[in-house]
PDB file of C-alpha atoms in Angstrom:
ATOM      1  CA  MET A  44      90.577-106.931 115.731  1.00 71.00           C
ATOM      2  CA  SER A  45      88.293-105.823 117.831  1.00 87.00           C
ATOM      3  CA  LYS A  46      87.575-108.003 121.378  1.00 93.00           C
ATOM      4  CA  PRO A  47      84.152-109.320 122.140  1.00 95.00           C
ATOM      5  CA  LYS A  48      82.394-107.378 124.449  1.00 96.00           C
ATOM      6  CA  VAL A  49      81.140-108.798 127.633  1.00 96.00           C
ATOM      7  CA  GLY A  50      79.110-107.567 130.136  1.00 96.00           C
ATOM      8  CA  PHE A  51      78.167-108.385 134.234  1.00 96.00           C
ATOM      9  CA  TYR A  52      75.313-107.470 135.996  1.00 97.00           C
ATOM     10  CA  TRP A  53      73.913-108.323 139.439  1.00 96.00           C
ATOM     11  CA  CYS A  54      70.269-108.120 140.315  1.00 97.00           C
ATOM     12  CA  ALA A  55      68.567-109.558 143.135  1.00 97.00           C
ATOM     13  CA  SER A  56      71.457-112.076 144.891  1.00 95.00           C
ATOM     14  CA  CYS A  57      73.392-112.079 148.002  1.00 95.00           C
ATOM     15  CA  GLY A  58      76.476-110.741 145.713  1.00 93.00           C
ATOM     16  CA  GLY A  59      78.434-114.144 145.980  1.00 94.00           C
ATOM     17  CA  CYS A  60      78.050-114.629 141.941  1.00 95.00           C
ATOM     18  CA  GLU A  61      80.247-111.179 141.185  1.00 93.00           C
ATOM     19  CA  GLU A  62      82.905-112.773 143.994  1.00 91.00           C
ATOM     20  CA  ALA A  63      82.951-116.148 141.745  1.00 90.00           C
ATOM     21  CA  VAL A  64      83.879-113.872 138.837  1.00 89.00           C
ATOM     22  CA  VAL A  65      86.636-112.204 140.856  1.00 88.00           C
ATOM     23  CA  ASP A  66      87.661-116.030 141.925  1.00 88.00           C
ATOM     24  CA  LEU A  67      88.895-116.644 138.671  1.00 87.00           C
ATOM     25  CA  ALA A  68      91.972-115.237 140.171  1.00 83.00           C
ATOM     26  CA  GLU A  69      95.191-115.304 137.398  1.00 86.00           C
ATOM     27  CA  ASP A  70      92.737-116.620 134.894  1.00 88.00           C
ATOM     28  CA  LEU A  71      90.541-113.282 135.206  1.00 86.00           C
ATOM     29  CA  VAL A  72      94.135-111.419 134.066  1.00 88.00           C
ATOM     30  CA  GLU A  73      93.770-113.708 130.584  1.00 89.00           C
ATOM     31  CA  VAL A  74      89.713-113.246 130.584  1.00 89.00           C
ATOM     32  CA  THR A  75      90.218-109.721 130.686  1.00 87.00           C
ATOM     33  CA  ALA A  76      92.795-109.308 128.077  1.00 91.00           C
ATOM     34  CA  ALA A  77      90.847-111.761 125.587  1.00 93.00           C
ATOM     35  CA  VAL A  78      87.490-109.490 126.284  1.00 94.00           C
ATOM     36  CA  GLU A  79      86.134-105.848 126.498  1.00 95.00           C
ATOM     37  CA  ILE A  80      84.187-105.475 129.464  1.00 95.00           C
ATOM     38  CA  VAL A  81      81.654-103.012 128.668  1.00 96.00           C
ATOM     39  CA  PHE A  82      79.200-103.217 131.497  1.00 97.00           C
ATOM     40  CA  TRP A  83      80.205-104.258 135.237  1.00 96.00           C
ATOM     41  CA  PRO A  84      79.142-101.827 137.767  1.00 95.00           C
ATOM     42  CA  CYS A  85      79.869-103.404 140.534  1.00 92.00           C
ATOM     43  CA  ALA A  86      83.255-103.378 139.615  1.00 91.00           C
ATOM     44  CA  MET A  87      83.564-100.623 137.559  1.00 91.00           C
ATOM     45  CA  ASP A  88      82.558 -97.114 136.728  1.00 94.00           C
ATOM     46  CA  PHE A  89      79.474 -97.783 134.374  1.00 95.00           C
ATOM     47  CA  LYS A  90      76.000 -96.614 134.087  1.00 95.00           C
ATOM     48  CA  ARG A  91      73.214 -97.240 132.340  1.00 96.00           C
ATOM     49  CA  ALA A  92      73.478 -94.787 129.758  1.00 97.00           C
ATOM     50  CA  ASP A  93      76.742 -96.698 128.410  1.00 96.00           C
ATOM     51  CA  VAL A  94      74.396 -99.858 127.633  1.00 97.00           C
ATOM     52  CA  GLU A  95      71.770 -97.592 126.066  1.00 98.00           C
ATOM     53  CA  ARG A  96      74.629 -96.306 123.710  1.00 97.00           C
ATOM     54  CA  LEU A  97      75.517 -99.515 122.512  1.00 98.00           C
ATOM     55  CA  GLY A  98      73.968-101.073 119.370  1.00 98.00           C
ATOM     56  CA  ASP A  99      71.431-104.461 119.433  1.00 98.00           C
ATOM     57  CA  GLY A 100      73.411-107.006 120.008  1.00 98.00           C
ATOM     58  CA  GLU A 101      76.494-105.377 120.248  1.00 98.00           C
ATOM     59  CA  ILE A 102      77.327-107.232 123.465  1.00 98.00           C
ATOM     60  CA  ALA A 103      78.839-110.674 122.685  1.00 96.00           C
ATOM     61  CA  ALA A 104      77.777-112.165 126.198  1.00 96.00           C
ATOM     62  CA  THR A 105      75.986-110.707 129.070  1.00 97.00           C
ATOM     63  CA  PHE A 106      76.326-112.708 132.608  1.00 97.00           C
ATOM     64  CA  LEU A 107      73.171-111.446 134.773  1.00 98.00           C
ATOM     65  CA  ASN A 108      73.160-112.889 138.150  1.00 98.00           C
ATOM     66  CA  GLY A 109      70.143-112.520 140.520  1.00 98.00           C
ATOM     67  CA  ALA A 110      66.502-112.900 140.476  1.00 98.00           C
ATOM     68  CA  ILE A 111      64.139-110.467 139.071  1.00 98.00           C
ATOM     69  CA  ARG A 112      62.422-108.642 142.053  1.00 96.00           C
ATOM     70  CA  THR A 113      62.059-104.937 140.972  1.00 96.00           C
ATOM     71  CA  GLU A 114      60.925-102.876 138.214  1.00 96.00           C
ATOM     72  CA  GLU A 115      64.586-101.462 137.939  1.00 97.00           C
ATOM     73  CA  GLN A 116      65.860-104.999 137.507  1.00 98.00           C
ATOM     74  CA  GLU A 117      63.085-106.009 134.726  1.00 98.00           C
ATOM     75  CA  GLU A 118      64.094-102.832 132.794  1.00 98.00           C
ATOM     76  CA  MET A 119      67.643-103.758 132.630  1.00 98.00           C
ATOM     77  CA  ALA A 120      66.680-107.554 132.197  1.00 98.00           C
ATOM     78  CA  ARG A 121      65.214-106.144 128.602  1.00 98.00           C
ATOM     79  CA  LEU A 122      68.011-103.930 128.233  1.00 98.00           C
ATOM     80  CA  LEU A 123      70.815-106.054 128.772  1.00 98.00           C
ATOM     81  CA  ARG A 124      68.700-108.910 126.490  1.00 98.00           C
ATOM     82  CA  ARG A 125      68.429-106.377 123.246  1.00 98.00           C
ATOM     83  CA  LYS A 126      71.979-104.963 123.284  1.00 98.00           C
ATOM     84  CA  SER A 127      73.021-108.618 124.196  1.00 98.00           C
ATOM     85  CA  ALA A 128      73.847-111.485 121.470  1.00 97.00           C
ATOM     86  CA  LEU A 129      73.906-114.144 123.925  1.00 97.00           C
ATOM     87  CA  LEU A 130      72.256-113.577 127.440  1.00 98.00           C
ATOM     88  CA  VAL A 131      73.562-115.968 130.333  1.00 98.00           C
ATOM     89  CA  ALA A 132      71.501-116.442 133.697  1.00 98.00           C
ATOM     90  CA  TYR A 133      74.675-116.699 135.907  1.00 98.00           C
ATOM     91  CA  GLY A 134      73.958-118.577 139.025  1.00 98.00           C
ATOM     92  CA  ALA A 135      71.139-119.831 141.222  1.00 98.00           C
ATOM     93  CA  CYS A 136      69.022-116.785 141.517  1.00 98.00           C
ATOM     94  CA  ALA A 137      68.999-116.110 137.801  1.00 98.00           C
ATOM     95  CA  GLN A 138      68.656-119.655 136.589  1.00 98.00           C
ATOM     96  CA  LEU A 139      65.768-120.560 139.275  1.00 98.00           C
ATOM     97  CA  GLY A 140      64.754-117.236 141.408  1.00 98.00           C
ATOM     98  CA  GLY A 141      67.447-118.904 144.221  1.00 98.00           C
ATOM     99  CA  ILE A 142      66.916-117.601 147.502  1.00 97.00           C
ATOM    100  CA  PRO A 143      65.330-114.431 146.979  1.00 97.00           C
ATOM    101  CA  GLY A 144      62.383-116.559 145.394  1.00 97.00           C
ATOM    102  CA  LEU A 145      61.401-117.955 148.471  1.00 97.00           C
ATOM    103  CA  ALA A 146      59.558-114.557 149.224  1.00 96.00           C
ATOM    104  CA  ASN A 147      57.080-116.190 146.889  1.00 96.00           C
ATOM    105  CA  GLY A 148      55.562-117.660 149.862  1.00 95.00           C
ATOM    106  CA  PHE A 149      54.416-114.295 151.537  1.00 95.00           C
ATOM    107  CA  SER A 150      52.963-111.480 150.295  1.00 93.00           C
ATOM    108  CA  ARG A 151      54.701-108.029 149.572  1.00 92.00           C
ATOM    109  CA  GLU A 152      52.638-106.723 152.782  1.00 91.00           C
ATOM    110  CA  THR A 153      53.839-109.429 155.079  1.00 94.00           C
ATOM    111  CA  MET A 154      57.501-108.919 154.190  1.00 93.00           C
ATOM    112  CA  MET A 155      57.748-105.338 154.291  1.00 92.00           C
ATOM    113  CA  ARG A 156      56.159-105.182 157.729  1.00 95.00           C
ATOM    114  CA  PHE A 157      58.481-107.839 159.019  1.00 95.00           C
ATOM    115  CA  TYR A 158      61.509-106.077 157.739  1.00 93.00           C
ATOM    116  CA  PHE A 159      60.969-102.496 158.444  1.00 95.00           C
ATOM    117  CA  GLU A 160      58.869-102.726 161.265  1.00 95.00           C
ATOM    118  CA  ASP A 161      58.275-106.051 163.379  1.00 94.00           C
ATOM    119  CA  GLY A 162      61.638-108.110 162.828  1.00 94.00           C
ATOM    120  CA  PRO A 163      63.773-108.838 166.073  1.00 95.00           C
ATOM    121  CA  SER A 164      66.556-106.638 165.131  1.00 95.00           C
ATOM    122  CA  THR A 165      64.601-103.834 163.889  1.00 95.00           C
ATOM    123  CA  VAL A 166      64.369-100.353 165.577  1.00 95.00           C
ATOM    124  CA  ASN A 167      61.739 -98.334 164.167  1.00 96.00           C
ATOM    125  CA  PRO A 168      59.095 -96.937 166.205  1.00 95.00           C
ATOM    126  CA  GLU A 169      57.778 -94.263 163.537  1.00 94.00           C
ATOM    127  CA  ARG A 170      57.362 -97.678 161.515  1.00 94.00           C
ATOM    128  CA  VAL A 171      59.067 -95.875 158.756  1.00 92.00           C
ATOM    129  CA  ARG A 172      59.143 -97.570 155.040  1.00 91.00           C
ATOM    130  CA  PRO A 173      61.013 -96.962 152.003  1.00 90.00           C
ATOM    131  CA  ALA A 174      58.630 -95.487 149.383  1.00 90.00           C
ATOM    132  CA  PRO A 175      58.745 -95.236 145.787  1.00 90.00           C
ATOM    133  CA  GLU A 176      58.967 -91.375 145.999  1.00 92.00           C
ATOM    134  CA  THR A 177      59.869 -89.524 149.151  1.00 90.00           C
ATOM    135  CA  PRO A 178      60.460 -85.838 149.302  1.00 89.00           C
ATOM    136  CA  ALA A 179      63.720 -84.440 150.177  1.00 86.00           C
ATOM    137  CA  HIS A 180      65.555 -80.992 149.944  1.00 90.00           C
ATOM    138  CA  GLY A 181      63.116 -79.524 147.219  1.00 91.00           C
ATOM    139  CA  ALA A 182      63.682 -82.898 145.210  1.00 92.00           C
ATOM    140  CA  ALA A 183      62.088 -86.520 144.780  1.00 92.00           C
ATOM    141  CA  LEU A 184      63.990 -89.353 145.727  1.00 91.00           C
ATOM    142  CA  GLU A 185      62.625 -92.491 144.091  1.00 92.00           C
ATOM    143  CA  LEU A 186      63.149 -96.321 144.481  1.00 93.00           C
ATOM    144  CA  PRO A 187      62.166 -98.707 142.232  1.00 95.00           C
ATOM    145  CA  ARG A 188      58.783-100.699 143.280  1.00 93.00           C
ATOM    146  CA  LEU A 189      58.788-104.646 144.210  1.00 93.00           C
ATOM    147  CA  ARG A 190      56.825-106.467 141.825  1.00 93.00           C
ATOM    148  CA  ARG A 191      54.431-109.073 143.029  1.00 91.00           C
ATOM    149  CA  VAL A 192      56.486-112.207 143.126  1.00 94.00           C
ATOM    150  CA  VAL A 193      60.231-113.162 142.488  1.00 97.00           C
ATOM    151  CA  ARG A 194      60.781-114.378 138.846  1.00 97.00           C
ATOM    152  CA  SER A 195      63.638-115.996 137.530  1.00 98.00           C
ATOM    153  CA  LEU A 196      65.428-114.131 134.495  1.00 98.00           C
ATOM    154  CA  ASP A 197      63.672-116.837 131.811  1.00 98.00           C
ATOM    155  CA  GLN A 198      60.284-115.486 133.110  1.00 98.00           C
ATOM    156  CA  VAL A 199      61.317-111.972 131.789  1.00 98.00           C
ATOM    157  CA  VAL A 200      63.107-112.371 128.753  1.00 98.00           C
ATOM    158  CA  PRO A 201      64.556-115.121 126.574  1.00 98.00           C
ATOM    159  CA  VAL A 202      67.567-116.541 128.081  1.00 98.00           C
ATOM    160  CA  ASP A 203      70.658-118.453 126.159  1.00 98.00           C
ATOM    161  CA  TYR A 204      72.063-120.500 128.452  1.00 98.00           C
ATOM    162  CA  ALA A 205      72.264-120.965 132.292  1.00 98.00           C
ATOM    163  CA  LEU A 206      75.522-121.382 134.112  1.00 97.00           C
ATOM    164  CA  PRO A 207      74.292-123.029 137.427  1.00 98.00           C
ATOM    165  CA  GLY A 208      75.425-122.544 141.385  1.00 97.00           C
ATOM    166  CA  CYS A 209      75.258-120.640 144.392  1.00 97.00           C
ATOM    167  CA  PRO A 210      77.759-119.389 143.038  1.00 96.00           C
ATOM    168  CA  PRO A 211      78.987-120.818 139.769  1.00 96.00           C
ATOM    169  CA  THR A 212      82.368-122.408 140.563  1.00 95.00           C
ATOM    170  CA  PRO A 213      85.292-120.582 138.895  1.00 92.00           C
ATOM    171  CA  LYS A 214      86.085-123.973 136.609  1.00 93.00           C
ATOM    172  CA  LEU A 215      82.533-124.000 135.269  1.00 95.00           C
ATOM    173  CA  THR A 216      82.878-120.020 134.682  1.00 94.00           C
ATOM    174  CA  ARG A 217      86.022-120.293 132.816  1.00 93.00           C
ATOM    175  CA  GLN A 218      84.662-123.334 130.564  1.00 94.00           C
ATOM    176  CA  ALA A 219      81.877-121.273 129.668  1.00 93.00           C
ATOM    177  CA  ILE A 220      83.965-118.009 128.808  1.00 92.00           C
ATOM    178  CA  ASP A 221      86.358-120.423 126.800  1.00 92.00           C
ATOM    179  CA  ALA A 222      83.514-121.845 125.055  1.00 93.00           C
ATOM    180  CA  LEU A 223      82.171-118.275 124.027  1.00 92.00           C
ATOM    181  CA  LEU A 224      85.456-117.135 122.943  1.00 91.00           C
ATOM    182  CA  SER A 225      86.219-120.393 120.869  1.00 93.00           C
ATOM    183  CA  GLY A 226      82.702-120.368 119.180  1.00 91.00           C
ATOM    184  CA  THR A 227      82.013-123.696 120.668  1.00 94.00           C
ATOM    185  CA  LEU A 228      79.337-123.278 123.191  1.00 93.00           C
ATOM    186  CA  PRO A 229      76.231-126.024 122.777  1.00 95.00           C
ATOM    187  CA  ALA A 230      72.795-125.528 121.506  1.00 96.00           C
ATOM    188  CA  ARG A 231      70.798-122.436 122.831  1.00 95.00           C
ATOM    189  CA  GLY A 232      69.198-123.257 125.960  1.00 96.00           C
ATOM    190  CA  SER A 233      71.663-125.856 127.293  1.00 97.00           C
ATOM    191  CA  VAL A 234      72.819-125.505 131.096  1.00 97.00           C
ATOM    192  CA  LEU A 235      76.119-125.340 130.949  1.00 97.00           C
ATOM    193  CA  ALA A 236      77.452-128.044 134.013  1.00 97.00           C
ATOM    194  CA  PRO A 237      76.917-132.049 133.528  1.00 96.00           C
ATOM    195  CA  ASP A 238      73.769-133.189 132.834  1.00 97.00           C
ATOM    196  CA  THR A 239      73.829-135.888 135.756  1.00 97.00           C
ATOM    197  CA  ALA A 240      73.131-136.155 139.253  1.00 96.00           C
ATOM    198  CA  LEU A 241      75.726-135.013 142.226  1.00 96.00           C
ATOM    199  CA  CYS A 242      75.506-138.545 143.623  1.00 95.00           C
ATOM    200  CA  ASP A 243      77.858-139.331 140.263  1.00 94.00           C
ATOM    201  CA  GLU A 244      80.747-137.101 141.389  1.00 94.00           C
ATOM    202  CA  CYS A 245      79.749-137.597 145.628  1.00 96.00           C
ATOM    203  CA  PRO A 246      83.084-138.976 147.250  1.00 96.00           C
ATOM    204  CA  ARG A 247      80.431-140.520 149.276  1.00 96.00           C
ATOM    205  CA  ARG A 248      78.477-142.601 146.831  1.00 94.00           C
ATOM    206  CA  ASP A 249      80.231-146.033 147.786  1.00 94.00           C
ATOM    207  CA  SER A 250      78.273-145.999 151.179  1.00 94.00           C
ATOM    208  CA  LYS A 251      74.926-144.740 149.185  1.00 89.00           C
ATOM    209  CA  PRO A 252      72.797-147.868 150.424  1.00 85.00           C
ATOM    210  CA  THR A 253      70.240-149.066 147.623  1.00 83.00           C
ATOM    211  CA  ASP A 254      67.610-149.431 149.885  1.00 82.00           C
ATOM    212  CA  VAL A 255      66.473-146.346 152.423  1.00 84.00           C
ATOM    213  CA  ALA A 256      64.205-146.728 155.030  1.00 90.00           C
ATOM    214  CA  PHE A 257      63.677-144.030 157.328  1.00 94.00           C
ATOM    215  CA  ARG A 258      63.085-144.132 160.589  1.00 94.00           C
ATOM    216  CA  GLU A 259      63.756-140.386 161.079  1.00 94.00           C
ATOM    217  CA  PHE A 260      65.175-137.376 159.871  1.00 95.00           C
ATOM    218  CA  ARG A 261      67.762-135.718 161.513  1.00 95.00           C
ATOM    219  CA  ARG A 262      69.182-131.934 161.331  1.00 93.00           C
ATOM    220  CA  PRO A 263      72.293-131.546 160.085  1.00 91.00           C
ATOM    221  CA  ASP A 264      72.805-128.357 162.824  1.00 89.00           C
ATOM    222  CA  ARG A 265      71.647-130.945 165.384  1.00 91.00           C
ATOM    223  CA  THR A 266      73.664-134.178 164.603  1.00 91.00           C
ATOM    224  CA  ARG A 267      77.145-134.897 164.833  1.00 94.00           C
ATOM    225  CA  LEU A 268      77.733-136.039 160.929  1.00 95.00           C
ATOM    226  CA  GLU A 269      79.954-138.664 160.023  1.00 94.00           C
ATOM    227  CA  PRO A 270      82.608-138.201 157.589  1.00 93.00           C
ATOM    228  CA  GLY A 271      82.793-140.232 154.559  1.00 94.00           C
ATOM    229  CA  VAL A 272      79.148-141.938 154.762  1.00 96.00           C
ATOM    230  CA  CYS A 273      76.394-141.182 152.584  1.00 96.00           C
ATOM    231  CA  PHE A 274      74.113-138.570 154.347  1.00 96.00           C
ATOM    232  CA  LEU A 275      70.843-140.547 153.548  1.00 95.00           C
ATOM    233  CA  ALA A 276      71.976-143.291 155.278  1.00 94.00           C
ATOM    234  CA  GLN A 277      72.575-141.092 158.243  1.00 95.00           C
ATOM    235  CA  GLY A 278      69.030-139.944 158.435  1.00 95.00           C
ATOM    236  CA  VAL A 279      70.032-136.877 156.737  1.00 96.00           C
ATOM    237  CA  VAL A 280      68.102-134.707 153.720  1.00 96.00           C
ATOM    238  CA  CYS A 281      70.657-134.657 151.039  1.00 96.00           C
ATOM    239  CA  LEU A 282      69.501-133.301 147.245  1.00 96.00           C
ATOM    240  CA  GLY A 283      72.127-135.145 145.523  1.00 95.00           C
ATOM    241  CA  PRO A 284      70.210-137.556 143.760  1.00 93.00           C
ATOM    242  CA  GLY A 285      67.790-134.830 142.685  1.00 93.00           C
ATOM    243  CA  THR A 286      70.251-132.346 141.539  1.00 96.00           C
ATOM    244  CA  ARG A 287      72.664-131.675 138.886  1.00 97.00           C
ATOM    245  CA  ALA A 288      76.358-132.139 139.357  1.00 97.00           C
ATOM    246  CA  GLY A 289      79.423-129.838 137.892  1.00 96.00           C
ATOM    247  CA  CYS A 290      80.291-128.294 141.434  1.00 96.00           C
ATOM    248  CA  GLU A 291      82.576-131.130 142.525  1.00 93.00           C
ATOM    249  CA  ALA A 292      80.642-131.464 145.849  1.00 95.00           C
ATOM    250  CA  PRO A 293      82.295-128.548 148.159  1.00 95.00           C
ATOM    251  CA  CYS A 294      79.397-128.928 150.912  1.00 97.00           C
ATOM    252  CA  VAL A 295      79.570-132.577 150.433  1.00 97.00           C
ATOM    253  CA  ARG A 296      83.144-132.187 151.373  1.00 96.00           C
ATOM    254  CA  GLY A 297      82.808-130.210 154.107  1.00 95.00           C
ATOM    255  CA  ASN A 298      80.733-132.590 155.927  1.00 96.00           C
ATOM    256  CA  MET A 299      77.337-130.899 154.917  1.00 96.00           C
ATOM    257  CA  PRO A 300      74.424-132.247 152.735  1.00 97.00           C
ATOM    258  CA  CYS A 301      73.758-130.828 149.228  1.00 97.00           C
ATOM    259  CA  SER A 302      70.988-128.333 149.366  1.00 97.00           C
ATOM    260  CA  GLY A 303      70.470-128.328 145.583  1.00 97.00           C
ATOM    261  CA  CYS A 304      71.758-125.170 144.158  1.00 98.00           C
ATOM    262  CA  PHE A 305      73.051-126.398 141.022  1.00 98.00           C
ATOM    263  CA  GLY A 306      69.313-127.508 140.185  1.00 98.00           C
ATOM    264  CA  PRO A 307      67.727-130.160 138.672  1.00 97.00           C
ATOM    265  CA  THR A 308      68.877-132.406 135.402  1.00 96.00           C
ATOM    266  CA  SER A 309      67.353-132.032 132.401  1.00 95.00           C
ATOM    267  CA  ARG A 310      65.379-135.302 133.218  1.00 94.00           C
ATOM    268  CA  VAL A 311      63.667-133.664 136.340  1.00 93.00           C
ATOM    269  CA  ARG A 312      60.753-131.128 135.981  1.00 93.00           C
ATOM    270  CA  ASP A 313      60.480-130.147 139.571  1.00 96.00           C
ATOM    271  CA  GLN A 314      63.513-130.632 141.934  1.00 96.00           C
ATOM    272  CA  GLY A 315      61.830-130.206 145.331  1.00 96.00           C
ATOM    273  CA  ALA A 316      58.891-132.538 144.216  1.00 95.00           C
ATOM    274  CA  LYS A 317      61.274-135.005 142.819  1.00 94.00           C
ATOM    275  CA  VAL A 318      63.286-135.296 145.938  1.00 94.00           C
ATOM    276  CA  LEU A 319      60.040-135.040 148.177  1.00 93.00           C
ATOM    277  CA  SER A 320      58.662-138.168 146.440  1.00 93.00           C
ATOM    278  CA  SER A 321      62.054-140.250 146.620  1.00 91.00           C
ATOM    279  CA  LEU A 322      62.280-139.586 150.226  1.00 93.00           C
ATOM    280  CA  SER A 323      58.649-140.098 150.956  1.00 91.00           C
ATOM    281  CA  SER A 324      58.338-143.521 149.388  1.00 91.00           C
ATOM    282  CA  ASN A 325      61.264-144.646 151.517  1.00 93.00           C
ATOM    283  CA  VAL A 326      60.016-143.603 155.153  1.00 95.00           C
ATOM    284  CA  GLU A 327      59.666-147.118 156.500  1.00 94.00           C
ATOM    285  CA  PRO A 328      56.231-146.530 158.995  1.00 94.00           C
ATOM    286  CA  ARG A 329      53.425-147.129 156.647  1.00 92.00           C
ATOM    287  CA  ASP A 330      50.756-145.831 159.742  1.00 94.00           C
ATOM    288  CA  GLU A 331      49.602-142.031 159.724  1.00 94.00           C
ATOM    289  CA  ALA A 332      50.759-141.205 163.244  1.00 96.00           C
ATOM    290  CA  GLY A 333      54.607-142.779 162.145  1.00 95.00           C
ATOM    291  CA  ILE A 334      54.746-141.111 159.316  1.00 94.00           C
ATOM    292  CA  ASP A 335      53.785-137.964 160.525  1.00 93.00           C
ATOM    293  CA  ALA A 336      56.255-138.754 163.678  1.00 94.00           C
ATOM    294  CA  VAL A 337      59.282-138.780 160.508  1.00 95.00           C
ATOM    295  CA  LEU A 338      58.177-136.048 158.461  1.00 92.00           C
ATOM    296  CA  ALA A 339      58.718-134.054 161.477  1.00 92.00           C
ATOM    297  CA  GLY A 340      62.266-134.169 161.240  1.00 93.00           C
ATOM    298  CA  ILE A 341      61.876-131.702 158.281  1.00 94.00           C
ATOM    299  CA  PRO A 342      60.751-128.799 160.030  1.00 89.00           C
ATOM    300  CA  ASP A 343      60.787-126.181 156.553  1.00 94.00           C
ATOM    301  CA  PRO A 344      59.955-128.034 154.034  1.00 94.00           C
ATOM    302  CA  VAL A 345      59.441-125.377 151.482  1.00 96.00           C
ATOM    303  CA  GLY A 346      63.073-124.189 152.487  1.00 96.00           C
ATOM    304  CA  THR A 347      64.552-127.738 152.204  1.00 96.00           C
ATOM    305  CA  PHE A 348      63.244-128.805 149.356  1.00 97.00           C
ATOM    306  CA  TYR A 349      62.697-125.304 147.154  1.00 97.00           C
ATOM    307  CA  ARG A 350      65.683-123.656 148.824  1.00 97.00           C
ATOM    308  CA  TYR A 351      66.686-122.298 144.971  1.00 98.00           C
ATOM    309  CA  GLY A 352      63.854-123.219 143.169  1.00 97.00           C
ATOM    310  CA  LEU A 353      60.597-121.981 144.227  1.00 97.00           C
ATOM    311  CA  ALA A 354      59.914-119.109 141.355  1.00 97.00           C
ATOM    312  CA  LYS A 355      60.838-122.077 138.288  1.00 96.00           C
ATOM    313  CA  SER A 356      58.745-125.045 140.390  1.00 97.00           C
ATOM    314  CA  LEU A 357      55.310-125.746 139.959  1.00 96.00           C
ATOM    315  CA  LEU A 358      54.185-124.302 142.730  1.00 94.00           C
ATOM    316  CA  ARG A 359      55.672-120.717 142.253  1.00 94.00           C
ATOM    317  CA  ARG A 360      53.906-118.948 144.569  1.00 92.00           C
ATOM    318  CA  ARG A 361      51.783-119.663 147.731  1.00 91.00           C
ATOM    319  CA  VAL A 362      48.304-119.779 146.550  1.00 89.00           C
ATOM    320  CA  ASP A 363      46.439-118.447 149.114  1.00 90.00           C
ATOM    321  CA  LEU A 364      48.295-115.115 148.992  1.00 90.00           C
ATOM    322  CA  PRO A 365      46.437-111.872 148.034  1.00 84.00           C
ATOM    323  CA  ASN A 366      46.469-111.193 144.410  1.00 82.00           C
ATOM    324  CA  GLU A 367      48.306-107.968 144.646  1.00 80.00           C
ATOM    325  CA  PRO A 368      48.740-105.836 141.612  1.00 76.00           C
ATOM    326  CA  GLU A 369      52.112-105.390 140.107  1.00 76.00           C
TER     327      GLU A 369
END
């Protein structure tokens, strides 16, 4: 009996999701014994042509991590969608746009100028930029073009499941693979993690106050945080109340607040707006100057409340950016 074919692919992300697969450790041996990996270019010598030779739907499941930023990533997403019976958005970037999605706050021209010309660590006196086509030694080198906006995977192709996290935990990854092999996956469209808030599994939940009156917001990098005490009670922004559980709170256990990488529960439409609304309604001062003074403790609201989900939020992209062509 043939084994189910499985694929892994990496789009716009840091590579941590690929590490998460390797973090299955000894479980990886069992997984590879139960499936046939037919595409994993990060770890093995596979080419695009290997996928193109497969029949439509022949891959049982593809785990695709990373957001969609370039035309090549869009092409691969469409190809793998056609070849896969199930397509899993693996990790926060594929599910929500992730950290790459924060680029939607800037134009392409601004990003290219900063990263290749004006960045503080850039030395490029000739102001050379990567071009879609560059002549070299009688041939033309080609690079994929950047799309106008960063998109989550389901904004490009239909997605069957999402496995959240930055990165997904080995435990959830193994559970998803076991469910795939046993045919016990939930209804299509499900997020493969508990549909409760992180506060439900937070080791500090007993110290969470029922009423919070924020007189200031303190930055975690400039504050000596007290272990074991709810971050909100310490005046530190924590996205746990608006974030899906399932990660087992490794950041909180490491004395850092939740930054929201597991995305919202099914009852929250916009994770950033939900948390922002909750915190704002509990600011103690009622006069404009007092409110401004408290909110000044959050110097980067977009990066704080939409660190992983700007591309999938109601905002999606800064509204005053030029309408660049795709």
